[in-house]
Coordinates of C-alpha atoms in Angstrom, one line a residue:
M14 CA 0.0 0.0 0.0
D15 CA 1.7 3.3 -1.2
T16 CA 0.4 5.5 1.7
K17 CA 1.8 6.6 5.0
I18 CA -0.6 7.1 7.8
G19 CA -0.5 10.1 10.1
S20 CA -1.3 10.4 13.7
I21 CA -4.8 9.5 15.0
D22 CA -5.4 13.2 16.1
A23 CA -4.6 14.7 12.7
C24 CA -7.1 16.7 11.0
N25 CA -9.6 16.5 8.1
P26 CA -8.8 19.0 5.3
T27 CA -11.3 21.2 3.6
H28 CA -11.6 21.2 -0.2
D29 CA -9.6 24.5 -0.4
D30 CA -6.5 22.6 0.9
I31 CA -6.8 20.2 -1.9
G32 CA -7.9 22.0 -4.9
G33 CA -5.9 25.3 -4.7
P34 CA -6.1 27.5 -7.6
P35 CA -7.4 26.5 -11.0
N36 CA -5.1 24.2 -12.9
G37 CA -3.8 23.0 -9.5
G38 CA -3.1 19.4 -8.5
V39 CA -3.0 17.3 -5.5
S40 CA 0.2 16.0 -3.7
T41 CA -0.7 15.7 -0.1
V42 CA -3.8 16.1 2.1
Q43 CA -3.1 18.8 4.5
N44 CA -4.5 19.3 7.9
S45 CA -7.4 21.8 8.6
S46 CA -10.1 21.2 11.2
P47 CA -9.9 18.7 14.1
L48 CA -12.1 15.6 14.3
H49 CA -15.0 16.0 16.6
S50 CA -14.6 12.5 17.7
I51 CA -12.5 9.5 17.0
T52 CA -15.3 7.0 16.8
V53 CA -18.7 7.1 14.8
S54 CA -22.0 5.8 15.7
P55 CA -22.8 2.1 14.7
C56 CA -25.2 3.1 11.9
D57 CA -22.4 5.1 10.4
A58 CA -19.8 2.5 10.6
T59 CA -20.5 1.1 7.2
L60 CA -18.4 0.7 4.0
G61 CA -20.7 3.3 2.2
R62 CA -20.1 5.9 5.0
Y63 CA -16.5 5.1 5.2
L64 CA -16.1 5.8 1.4
A65 CA -18.1 9.0 1.8
R66 CA -15.9 10.3 4.6
R67 CA -12.7 9.5 2.6
L68 CA -14.1 11.5 -0.3
V69 CA -14.8 14.6 1.8
E70 CA -11.4 14.3 3.4
I71 CA -9.5 14.7 0.1
G72 CA -11.7 17.6 -1.0
V73 CA -14.6 16.1 -2.9
T74 CA -18.0 17.6 -1.7
D75 CA -19.8 16.9 -4.8
V76 CA -20.3 13.5 -6.4
F77 CA -21.6 13.1 -9.9
S78 CA -23.9 10.1 -10.2
V79 CA -26.5 8.1 -12.3
P80 CA -28.6 5.6 -10.1
G81 CA -28.8 2.0 -11.2
D82 CA -30.0 -0.9 -9.2
F83 CA -26.4 -2.1 -8.4
N84 CA -25.5 1.4 -6.7
L85 CA -28.7 2.4 -5.0
T86 CA -27.7 1.3 -1.4
L87 CA -24.3 2.9 -1.8
L88 CA -25.9 6.1 -3.0
D89 CA -28.1 6.1 0.2
H90 CA -25.0 6.0 2.2
L91 CA -23.1 8.7 0.3
L92 CA -26.1 10.9 0.7
A93 CA -26.2 10.4 4.5
E94 CA -22.8 12.1 4.8
P95 CA -23.6 15.7 5.6
S96 CA -20.7 17.3 3.9
L97 CA -21.2 15.4 0.6
K98 CA -23.8 16.2 -2.1
L99 CA -24.9 13.9 -4.8
I100 CA -25.3 15.6 -8.2
G101 CA -27.6 13.5 -10.3
C102 CA -26.8 13.6 -14.0
C103 CA -28.7 12.8 -17.0
N104 CA -26.2 10.1 -18.3
E105 CA -23.1 8.5 -17.2
L106 CA -20.9 10.1 -19.9
N107 CA -21.8 13.6 -18.6
A108 CA -21.2 12.4 -15.0
G109 CA -17.7 11.5 -16.1
Y110 CA -17.2 14.8 -17.8
A111 CA -18.5 16.7 -14.8
A112 CA -16.1 14.8 -12.6
D113 CA -13.2 15.8 -15.1
G114 CA -14.3 19.5 -14.9
Y115 CA -14.6 19.3 -11.2
A116 CA -11.0 17.9 -10.8
R117 CA -9.6 20.7 -12.9
Y118 CA -10.5 23.2 -10.2
R119 CA -10.6 21.2 -7.0
G120 CA -7.8 18.8 -7.9
V121 CA -9.8 15.6 -7.6
G122 CA -13.3 14.5 -8.7
A123 CA -15.6 11.5 -8.3
C124 CA -18.6 9.8 -10.0
V125 CA -20.7 6.9 -9.3
V126 CA -22.4 4.7 -11.8
T127 CA -23.8 1.2 -12.0
F128 CA -22.3 -2.1 -13.2
T129 CA -21.3 -2.4 -16.9
V130 CA -24.1 -0.5 -18.6
G131 CA -23.1 2.5 -16.5
G132 CA -19.4 1.6 -16.3
L133 CA -18.9 1.3 -20.1
S134 CA -20.9 4.5 -20.7
V135 CA -18.6 6.6 -18.4
L136 CA -15.5 4.9 -19.8
N137 CA -15.0 7.5 -22.6
A138 CA -14.8 10.3 -20.0
I139 CA -12.5 8.4 -17.9
A140 CA -10.3 8.0 -20.8
G141 CA -10.2 11.7 -21.4
A142 CA -9.3 12.3 -17.7
Y143 CA -6.5 9.8 -18.0
S144 CA -5.1 11.7 -21.1
E145 CA -5.3 14.9 -19.3
N146 CA -3.6 13.6 -16.0
L147 CA -6.7 14.2 -13.8
P148 CA -7.1 12.2 -10.5
L149 CA -10.7 10.8 -10.7
I150 CA -12.4 8.4 -8.4
C151 CA -14.7 6.2 -10.6
I152 CA -17.0 4.2 -8.4
V153 CA -19.2 1.5 -9.7
G154 CA -21.9 -0.5 -7.9
G155 CA -21.2 -4.1 -8.7
P156 CA -22.9 -7.5 -8.5
N157 CA -23.9 -9.1 -5.2
S158 CA -20.8 -10.6 -3.6
N159 CA -22.5 -14.1 -3.6
D160 CA -22.6 -14.1 -7.3
Y161 CA -18.8 -13.9 -7.9
G162 CA -17.3 -17.3 -8.5
T163 CA -20.8 -18.8 -9.7
N164 CA -21.9 -19.6 -13.1
R165 CA -24.7 -17.2 -13.0
I166 CA -25.6 -14.8 -15.7
L167 CA -26.7 -11.3 -14.6
H168 CA -28.6 -8.4 -16.1
H169 CA -26.5 -5.3 -17.3
T170 CA -23.9 -7.7 -18.6
I171 CA -23.3 -9.1 -22.2
G172 CA -24.8 -12.4 -21.1
L173 CA -21.7 -14.4 -20.0
P174 CA -21.0 -15.6 -16.6
D175 CA -17.9 -13.4 -16.4
F176 CA -18.1 -10.2 -14.4
T177 CA -14.5 -9.1 -15.5
Q178 CA -15.4 -7.3 -18.8
E179 CA -16.0 -4.0 -17.2
L180 CA -12.7 -4.4 -15.1
R181 CA -10.7 -5.3 -18.2
C182 CA -11.9 -2.2 -20.1
F183 CA -10.9 0.1 -17.1
Q184 CA -7.5 -1.4 -16.8
A185 CA -6.5 0.6 -19.9
V186 CA -7.7 4.0 -18.6
T187 CA -7.2 3.9 -14.9
C188 CA -3.9 3.5 -12.9
Y189 CA -5.4 1.3 -10.2
Q190 CA -8.5 -0.9 -10.0
A191 CA -10.1 -2.2 -6.8
V192 CA -13.0 -4.8 -6.8
I193 CA -14.5 -4.9 -3.4
N194 CA -16.6 -8.1 -3.0
N195 CA -15.7 -8.7 0.7
L196 CA -15.6 -6.4 3.7
E197 CA -12.4 -7.6 5.1
E198 CA -10.4 -6.0 2.2
A199 CA -12.5 -2.9 1.7
H200 CA -10.7 -0.6 4.0
E201 CA -7.4 -1.3 2.4
L202 CA -8.6 -1.3 -1.2
I203 CA -10.4 2.0 -0.9
D204 CA -7.4 3.7 0.8
T205 CA -4.9 2.4 -1.8
A206 CA -7.2 3.4 -4.8
I207 CA -7.7 6.9 -3.6
S208 CA -4.0 7.5 -2.5
T209 CA -2.9 6.1 -5.9
A210 CA -5.1 8.5 -7.8
L211 CA -3.7 11.4 -5.8
K212 CA -0.1 10.3 -6.2
E213 CA -0.3 9.4 -9.9
S214 CA -2.7 12.1 -10.9
K215 CA -4.8 9.6 -13.0
P216 CA -8.3 8.0 -12.6
V217 CA -8.9 4.9 -10.5
Y218 CA -11.7 2.4 -10.5
I219 CA -13.5 1.1 -7.5
S220 CA -16.2 -1.5 -7.9
I221 CA -18.3 -2.2 -4.7
S222 CA -20.7 -5.1 -4.5
C223 CA -24.2 -4.0 -4.1
N224 CA -25.0 -5.8 -0.9
L225 CA -21.9 -4.5 1.1
P226 CA -22.3 -0.7 1.5
A227 CA -24.9 -0.9 4.4
I228 CA -23.2 -3.6 6.5
P229 CA -21.6 -2.3 9.8
L230 CA -18.1 -3.5 10.5
P231 CA -15.7 -2.6 13.4
T232 CA -13.1 -1.6 10.8
F233 CA -15.3 1.4 9.9
S234 CA -16.2 2.4 13.5
R235 CA -13.6 5.1 13.7
H236 CA -13.0 8.2 11.6
P237 CA -10.5 7.4 9.0
V238 CA -7.0 8.4 9.8
P239 CA -6.1 11.2 7.4
F240 CA -3.9 10.4 4.4
M241 CA -0.3 11.5 4.5
L242 CA 1.0 10.7 1.0
T243 CA 4.6 10.1 0.6
P244 CA 6.0 13.1 -1.5
K245 CA 8.2 12.3 -4.6
V246 CA 11.7 13.7 -4.2
S247 CA 14.3 14.5 -6.6
N248 CA 17.8 13.0 -6.6
Q249 CA 19.8 15.9 -5.4
M250 CA 23.0 15.0 -7.4
G251 CA 20.8 14.7 -10.4
I252 CA 19.4 18.1 -9.7
D253 CA 22.7 19.7 -9.4
A254 CA 24.0 18.2 -12.6
A255 CA 20.9 19.0 -14.7
V256 CA 20.8 22.6 -13.4
E257 CA 24.5 23.0 -14.2
A258 CA 24.2 21.6 -17.7
A259 CA 21.1 23.6 -18.5
A260 CA 22.5 26.9 -17.0
E261 CA 25.6 26.4 -19.3
F262 CA 23.4 25.7 -22.3
L263 CA 21.1 28.6 -21.9
N264 CA 23.7 31.2 -20.6
K265 CA 25.6 30.9 -23.9
A266 CA 22.5 31.5 -26.0
V267 CA 21.8 34.9 -27.5
K268 CA 18.0 34.9 -27.5
P269 CA 16.5 32.1 -25.5
V270 CA 12.9 31.7 -24.8
L271 CA 10.6 29.7 -22.2
V272 CA 7.6 27.7 -23.3
G273 CA 5.1 26.3 -20.7
G274 CA 3.3 23.0 -21.5
P275 CA 0.3 21.1 -20.1
K276 CA 2.3 18.8 -17.8
M277 CA 3.2 21.7 -15.6
R278 CA -0.2 20.9 -14.0
V279 CA 0.6 17.4 -13.0
A280 CA 4.1 18.4 -11.9
K281 CA 2.7 21.3 -9.9
A282 CA 5.3 23.5 -11.4
A283 CA 3.5 26.5 -12.6
D284 CA 4.9 28.7 -9.9
A285 CA 8.5 27.5 -10.3
F286 CA 8.1 28.2 -14.0
V287 CA 7.0 31.8 -13.3
E288 CA 9.9 32.0 -10.9
L289 CA 12.3 31.1 -13.8
A290 CA 10.7 33.4 -16.1
D291 CA 11.2 36.3 -13.5
A292 CA 14.8 35.5 -13.0
S293 CA 15.7 35.0 -16.7
G294 CA 13.9 37.8 -18.4
Y295 CA 13.3 35.5 -21.4
G296 CA 10.2 35.8 -23.5
L297 CA 7.6 33.6 -22.0
A298 CA 5.0 31.6 -24.1
V299 CA 2.6 28.7 -23.5
M300 CA 1.5 25.8 -25.5
P301 CA -2.2 25.9 -26.3
S302 CA -3.1 23.3 -23.7
A303 CA -1.3 25.1 -21.0
K304 CA -3.3 28.4 -21.5
G305 CA -4.4 29.4 -18.0
Q306 CA -1.5 27.9 -16.2
V307 CA 0.8 30.8 -16.6
P308 CA -0.4 34.4 -15.8
E309 CA -0.9 36.3 -19.1
H310 CA -0.3 39.6 -17.4
H311 CA 3.3 38.6 -16.8
K312 CA 5.6 41.4 -18.2
H313 CA 7.5 39.0 -20.5
F314 CA 4.4 37.0 -21.8
I315 CA 4.5 36.8 -25.6
G316 CA 1.4 34.5 -26.3
T317 CA 0.5 31.0 -27.3
Y318 CA 3.1 29.0 -29.2
W319 CA 1.1 26.7 -31.6
G320 CA 3.3 26.6 -34.7
A321 CA 1.7 28.2 -37.7
V322 CA -1.5 29.0 -35.7
S323 CA 0.3 30.7 -32.8
T324 CA -0.9 34.1 -31.5
A325 CA 0.6 37.1 -33.4
F326 CA 4.4 37.2 -33.5
C327 CA 4.9 34.5 -31.0
A328 CA 5.9 31.6 -33.4
E329 CA 8.4 33.9 -35.0
I330 CA 10.1 34.6 -31.8
V331 CA 10.1 31.0 -30.5
E332 CA 11.2 29.3 -33.7
S333 CA 14.0 31.8 -34.4
A334 CA 15.4 31.4 -30.8
D335 CA 18.8 29.8 -30.6
A336 CA 17.7 27.9 -27.4
Y337 CA 14.3 27.1 -26.0
L338 CA 13.2 25.4 -22.7
F339 CA 9.8 23.6 -22.9
A340 CA 8.4 22.7 -19.5
G341 CA 5.9 19.8 -19.7
P342 CA 5.2 19.7 -23.4
I343 CA 3.1 17.3 -25.3
F344 CA 3.9 17.2 -29.0
N345 CA 1.1 15.4 -30.7
D346 CA -0.3 15.9 -34.2
Y347 CA -2.8 18.5 -33.0
S348 CA -0.4 20.6 -30.9
S349 CA 2.3 20.3 -33.6
V350 CA -0.2 21.4 -36.3
G351 CA 0.2 18.2 -38.3
Y352 CA 3.9 17.9 -37.3
S353 CA 4.9 21.1 -38.8
L354 CA 6.7 22.9 -35.9
L355 CA 10.0 24.5 -36.9
L356 CA 11.9 23.4 -33.8
K357 CA 15.2 21.7 -33.7
K358 CA 16.1 19.2 -31.0
E359 CA 19.6 20.4 -30.4
K360 CA 18.3 23.7 -29.4
A361 CA 15.8 22.4 -26.9
I362 CA 15.7 21.7 -23.2
I363 CA 12.8 19.4 -22.6
V364 CA 11.6 19.2 -19.0
Q365 CA 9.2 16.5 -18.1
P366 CA 7.7 16.1 -14.6
D367 CA 10.5 13.8 -13.5
R368 CA 13.1 14.1 -16.3
V369 CA 15.3 16.6 -18.1
T370 CA 16.8 16.2 -21.5
I371 CA 19.2 18.9 -22.9
G372 CA 19.5 19.1 -26.7
N373 CA 20.5 15.7 -28.1
G374 CA 21.8 14.6 -24.6
P375 CA 22.7 14.4 -21.9
A376 CA 19.4 13.4 -20.0
F377 CA 18.8 13.4 -16.2
G378 CA 16.2 11.1 -14.5
C379 CA 14.7 11.4 -11.0
V380 CA 14.7 15.2 -11.3
L381 CA 11.3 16.7 -10.5
M382 CA 10.3 19.7 -12.8
K383 CA 9.6 22.2 -10.0
D384 CA 12.9 21.5 -8.2
F385 CA 14.8 21.8 -11.5
L386 CA 13.1 25.0 -12.5
S387 CA 13.5 26.6 -9.1
G388 CA 17.2 25.6 -9.1
L389 CA 17.8 26.8 -12.5
A390 CA 16.2 30.2 -11.6
K391 CA 19.1 30.7 -9.2
R392 CA 21.8 30.0 -11.8
I393 CA 20.5 31.6 -15.0
K394 CA 21.8 34.9 -16.3
H395 CA 19.2 37.6 -17.0
N396 CA 18.7 37.9 -20.8
N397 CA 15.6 39.8 -22.2
T398 CA 16.8 39.7 -25.8
S399 CA 13.9 37.4 -27.0
Y400 CA 11.3 39.6 -25.3
E401 CA 12.9 42.8 -26.6
N402 CA 12.7 41.3 -30.1
Y403 CA 9.1 40.5 -29.6
H404 CA 8.4 43.9 -28.4
R405 CA 10.2 45.5 -31.3
I406 CA 8.2 43.7 -34.0
F407 CA 4.8 43.5 -32.1
V408 CA 1.9 45.3 -33.8
P409 CA -1.3 45.4 -31.7
E410 CA -4.1 43.4 -33.2
G411 CA -6.7 45.3 -35.1
K412 CA -10.3 45.2 -34.2
P413 CA -12.9 43.5 -36.3
L414 CA -14.7 45.6 -38.9
R415 CA -17.7 47.2 -37.3
D416 CA -21.0 45.6 -38.3
N417 CA -23.6 47.7 -40.1
P418 CA -26.9 47.9 -38.3
N419 CA -28.5 44.5 -38.2
E420 CA -25.8 42.9 -40.3
P421 CA -25.4 39.1 -39.7
L422 CA -23.1 38.6 -36.6
R423 CA -19.5 37.6 -37.2
V424 CA -17.6 35.2 -34.9
N425 CA -14.7 37.6 -34.5
V426 CA -17.2 40.2 -33.3
L427 CA -18.7 37.7 -30.9
F428 CA -15.3 36.9 -29.3
Q429 CA -14.5 40.7 -29.0
H430 CA -17.5 41.0 -26.8
I431 CA -16.5 37.9 -24.9
Q432 CA -13.2 39.4 -24.1
N433 CA -14.7 42.3 -22.5
M434 CA -16.7 39.9 -20.2
L435 CA -13.6 38.4 -18.6
S436 CA -12.3 39.1 -15.1
S437 CA -10.9 37.5 -12.1
E438 CA -14.4 36.3 -11.3
T439 CA -14.9 34.4 -14.5
A440 CA -13.5 31.2 -16.1
V441 CA -13.6 30.1 -19.8
L442 CA -14.3 26.6 -21.1
A443 CA -13.7 26.0 -24.7
E444 CA -15.3 23.1 -26.6
T445 CA -13.5 21.1 -29.1
G446 CA -13.7 22.9 -32.4
D447 CA -13.4 26.5 -33.5
S448 CA -13.7 27.7 -30.1
W449 CA -10.3 26.2 -29.4
F450 CA -8.7 28.8 -31.8
N451 CA -11.0 31.7 -31.0
C452 CA -10.6 31.2 -27.1
Q453 CA -6.8 30.9 -27.5
K454 CA -6.8 34.6 -28.6
L455 CA -8.6 35.7 -25.5
K456 CA -6.4 37.6 -23.1
L457 CA -7.0 36.3 -19.7
P458 CA -7.1 38.9 -16.8
E459 CA -5.3 37.8 -13.6
G460 CA -7.3 35.1 -11.9
C461 CA -9.4 34.3 -14.8
G462 CA -9.6 30.4 -15.3
Y463 CA -9.3 28.6 -18.6
E464 CA -9.9 25.0 -19.6
F465 CA -10.2 22.8 -22.6
Q466 CA -9.5 19.2 -23.6
M467 CA -6.8 19.2 -26.2
Q468 CA -5.1 15.8 -25.9
Y469 CA -8.3 13.7 -25.9
G470 CA -10.4 16.3 -27.9
S471 CA -13.8 14.6 -27.4
I472 CA -16.7 16.6 -28.8
G473 CA -19.4 17.2 -26.2
W474 CA -16.8 17.2 -23.3
S475 CA -17.6 20.9 -22.3
V476 CA -21.2 20.4 -21.4
G477 CA -20.4 18.0 -18.6
A478 CA -17.2 19.7 -17.8
T479 CA -19.0 23.1 -17.4
L480 CA -21.3 21.3 -15.0
G481 CA -18.5 20.1 -12.9
Y482 CA -16.3 23.1 -13.1
A483 CA -19.1 25.4 -12.0
Q484 CA -20.1 23.1 -9.1
A485 CA -16.5 23.1 -7.9
M486 CA -16.2 27.0 -7.9
P487 CA -19.6 28.5 -7.1
N488 CA -18.3 31.9 -6.5
R489 CA -17.2 32.3 -10.1
R490 CA -19.0 32.6 -13.3
V491 CA -18.2 30.1 -16.1
I492 CA -18.3 31.2 -19.6
A493 CA -18.6 28.3 -22.0
C494 CA -18.2 28.5 -25.7
I495 CA -19.8 25.5 -27.4
G496 CA -20.5 24.7 -31.0
D497 CA -23.9 23.2 -32.0
G498 CA -22.5 19.8 -33.1
S499 CA -20.8 19.2 -29.7
F500 CA -23.7 20.5 -27.9
Q501 CA -26.0 17.9 -29.5
V502 CA -23.9 15.1 -28.1
T503 CA -24.3 16.0 -24.4
A504 CA -27.0 18.6 -24.1
Q505 CA -29.1 17.0 -21.6
D506 CA -27.1 18.0 -18.6
V507 CA -28.1 21.7 -19.1
S508 CA -30.9 20.4 -17.0
T509 CA -28.5 19.6 -14.1
M510 CA -27.0 23.0 -14.2
I511 CA -30.4 24.7 -13.9
R512 CA -31.4 22.2 -11.1
C513 CA -28.1 23.1 -9.2
G514 CA -28.7 26.9 -9.5
Q515 CA -25.6 27.5 -11.5
K516 CA -25.1 30.9 -13.1
T517 CA -23.1 29.7 -16.1
I518 CA -23.3 31.6 -19.4
I519 CA -23.2 29.2 -22.4
F520 CA -22.6 30.8 -25.9
L521 CA -24.0 28.2 -28.3
I522 CA -22.3 29.0 -31.6
N523 CA -24.8 27.7 -34.4
N524 CA -23.3 27.4 -37.7
G525 CA -25.1 24.2 -38.8
G526 CA -22.4 21.6 -38.5
Y527 CA -19.0 20.3 -37.4
S528 CA -16.7 23.1 -38.4
I529 CA -13.5 21.6 -37.3
E530 CA -14.2 18.4 -39.3
V531 CA -15.2 20.4 -42.3
E532 CA -11.7 22.1 -42.3
I533 CA -10.0 18.7 -42.1
H534 CA -12.1 16.7 -44.5
D535 CA -15.5 17.9 -45.7
G536 CA -18.5 15.7 -46.5
P537 CA -22.3 15.6 -46.0
Y538 CA -21.8 13.8 -42.6
N539 CA -20.6 17.2 -41.2
V540 CA -23.9 18.8 -41.7
I541 CA -26.3 18.3 -38.7
K542 CA -30.0 18.7 -38.1
N543 CA -30.5 22.3 -36.9
W544 CA -32.3 22.6 -33.5
N545 CA -34.2 25.4 -32.0
Y546 CA -31.6 25.5 -29.2
T547 CA -33.2 28.3 -27.1
A548 CA -36.6 26.4 -27.3
F549 CA -34.8 23.3 -26.2
V550 CA -33.3 24.9 -23.2
D551 CA -36.6 26.5 -22.4
A552 CA -38.3 23.1 -22.5
I553 CA -35.7 21.7 -20.0
H554 CA -36.1 24.8 -17.8
N555 CA -39.9 24.1 -17.7
G556 CA -40.4 26.9 -15.2
E557 CA -38.2 25.4 -12.6
G558 CA -35.1 27.3 -11.4
K559 CA -33.4 30.4 -12.8
C560 CA -32.9 30.2 -16.4
W561 CA -32.8 32.9 -19.2
T562 CA -32.2 32.3 -22.9
A563 CA -31.8 34.5 -26.0
K564 CA -31.2 34.0 -29.7
V565 CA -29.0 36.6 -31.4
R566 CA -28.4 37.2 -35.1
C567 CA -26.6 40.5 -35.2
E568 CA -24.3 42.6 -32.8
E569 CA -27.1 44.8 -31.5
E570 CA -29.0 41.8 -30.2
L571 CA -25.7 40.3 -28.8
V572 CA -24.8 43.4 -26.9
K573 CA -28.3 43.5 -25.4
A574 CA -28.1 39.8 -24.5
I575 CA -24.7 40.1 -22.8
N576 CA -26.0 43.1 -20.9
T577 CA -29.0 41.2 -19.7
A578 CA -27.0 38.0 -18.7
T579 CA -24.5 40.2 -16.6
N580 CA -27.0 42.4 -15.0
E581 CA -30.6 41.5 -14.5
E582 CA -29.9 37.8 -14.9
K583 CA -26.5 37.7 -13.3
D584 CA -27.7 35.0 -10.9
S585 CA -29.4 32.9 -13.6
F586 CA -28.2 30.2 -15.8
C587 CA -28.0 32.1 -19.2
F588 CA -28.0 30.4 -22.6
I589 CA -27.2 32.6 -25.6
E590 CA -27.5 31.1 -29.1
V591 CA -25.5 32.8 -31.5
I592 CA -26.6 32.4 -35.3
V593 CA -23.5 32.6 -37.6
H594 CA -22.7 31.7 -41.2
K595 CA -21.6 28.1 -41.7
D596 CA -18.2 29.2 -43.3
D597 CA -17.6 31.9 -40.6
T598 CA -14.4 30.3 -38.9
S599 CA -11.1 31.7 -37.6
K600 CA -8.2 31.9 -39.9
E601 CA -6.2 29.6 -37.5
L602 CA -8.8 26.8 -38.0
L603 CA -8.4 27.0 -41.7
E604 CA -4.6 26.8 -41.4
W605 CA -4.6 24.0 -38.8
G606 CA -7.3 22.0 -40.6
S607 CA -5.4 21.9 -43.8
R608 CA -2.1 20.9 -42.1
V609 CA -3.7 18.2 -39.9
S610 CA -5.6 16.9 -43.1
A611 CA -2.2 16.6 -44.8
A612 CA -0.8 14.7 -41.8
N613 CA -3.9 12.4 -41.8
S614 CA -3.7 11.6 -45.5
R615 CA 0.0 10.7 -45.7
P616 CA 0.4 7.6 -47.9
P617 CA 1.8 4.4 -46.3
N618 CA 5.6 4.2 -46.1
P619 CA 7.0 1.9 -48.9
Q620 CA 7.6 -1.6 -47.4

């Protein structure tokens, strides 16, 4: 078991200790408020209540669930925990996406579904969380413990007397799996699963037999001893050698730059990265999937580096540098714009969460990113040449042409108005599609959150993720930019947002199809059936809860809608359907789509 247990009088943490700022991660469970008593009442000394107390301890105060006959008793016991709230979702996929969004702010999320039909439905969301290095606790209500080892065929299965199909599927997308079909092992399995999720920053799978959650057991008669996770540590000799080699490499460069990547989140190294930026004076950029992890108001920030679709003048500075340090990068076909980045390995220092590679070598293992960056900040010479070069060539972006009165609304005009809505009290979620590119160009004020799912890129992710993210940070307002095609995949859980009293603003961009697919490879399959989206949301609202909708076709209507959403309806869920032309896309999507299309259509290598 990979945990160390603290003293019996240690304390239960609040969720604030765990989640930290947006894009934060979890490394240890800190102490906060003392336990009121060491023992619990007999009716609370059950497996279900033990699991509930463990979830609260690590900062989960909301669990996203879909009921099914195998998990109903477990849900009863989770509901009985005063500090835990069950958020019933419309389907398992959205419950998983909601736990994903929740984990992005709180540092860990959880969902509960039923055996196989629920488990296989949530699997896609769990795979996305795995790809994004998010700790998720996926809990499944499993078969009665007496049915294990028999030749019985159960409902909710594929009709074979084999209960391992669901488990085998989860083995590929979770870092630990626990099947609890006897009480004696439950305590250890639950603790190992949760602690592994926190340490590895990956999802875990816990299956609990449906007849076990309500059974009292002396093991559960005491409050759980708080987790004390063993922190990862660097090899100090490795740190010293890596810092010395990197400092020598960078200090002889004329115009080096820094580029932050998405793995800074799992390495918890964003602060150390900013420390290095402050010390070095280098031009500071981020990869697209790291947007929001580095403050964009930093005095040396030069934008998003995304190859040919970078923000203005950023790629020119990065790719012309004679040395670049990438902290936590992921170079896939999407982030490399169809493998077209103009970077040279011999010029690069690649810093991964526990490894540093300098040029074509040497490489240093057992070196934690945050330790390396902090150490390098103390050895680096100040050199602001790359930022001065950026400042010299930079030309402020022009504003979109003004619309004529009642002229059809353009997407660039829409995002100009969204830019003006952003503050430290807002967060942006961008759906897979053209919103990726338009939202990258938004300039985030200090404290404004930002999330999107780039590695997995599952359309529909943002609806569930918006639900979870807004539930995790009720004091901020989420602004979600979602395309009509993606919305149709997961639209039902707008219902849950309204029921939970969330004050999210969704901009539904209605252009009649899958724009991102059109620019990669067009065909009739990219055209979807148009919905009356505002009427759809009004039907879901059904007069219950606070909900306001608007359909806009021109800038005048957009301005009026935003004014209403941010004033009279500031405490309501607001849904603004924006009608735009089917070919109105960002120039970045046009460029990116053609390059990704070229990468996808490469002929087979000759054998």
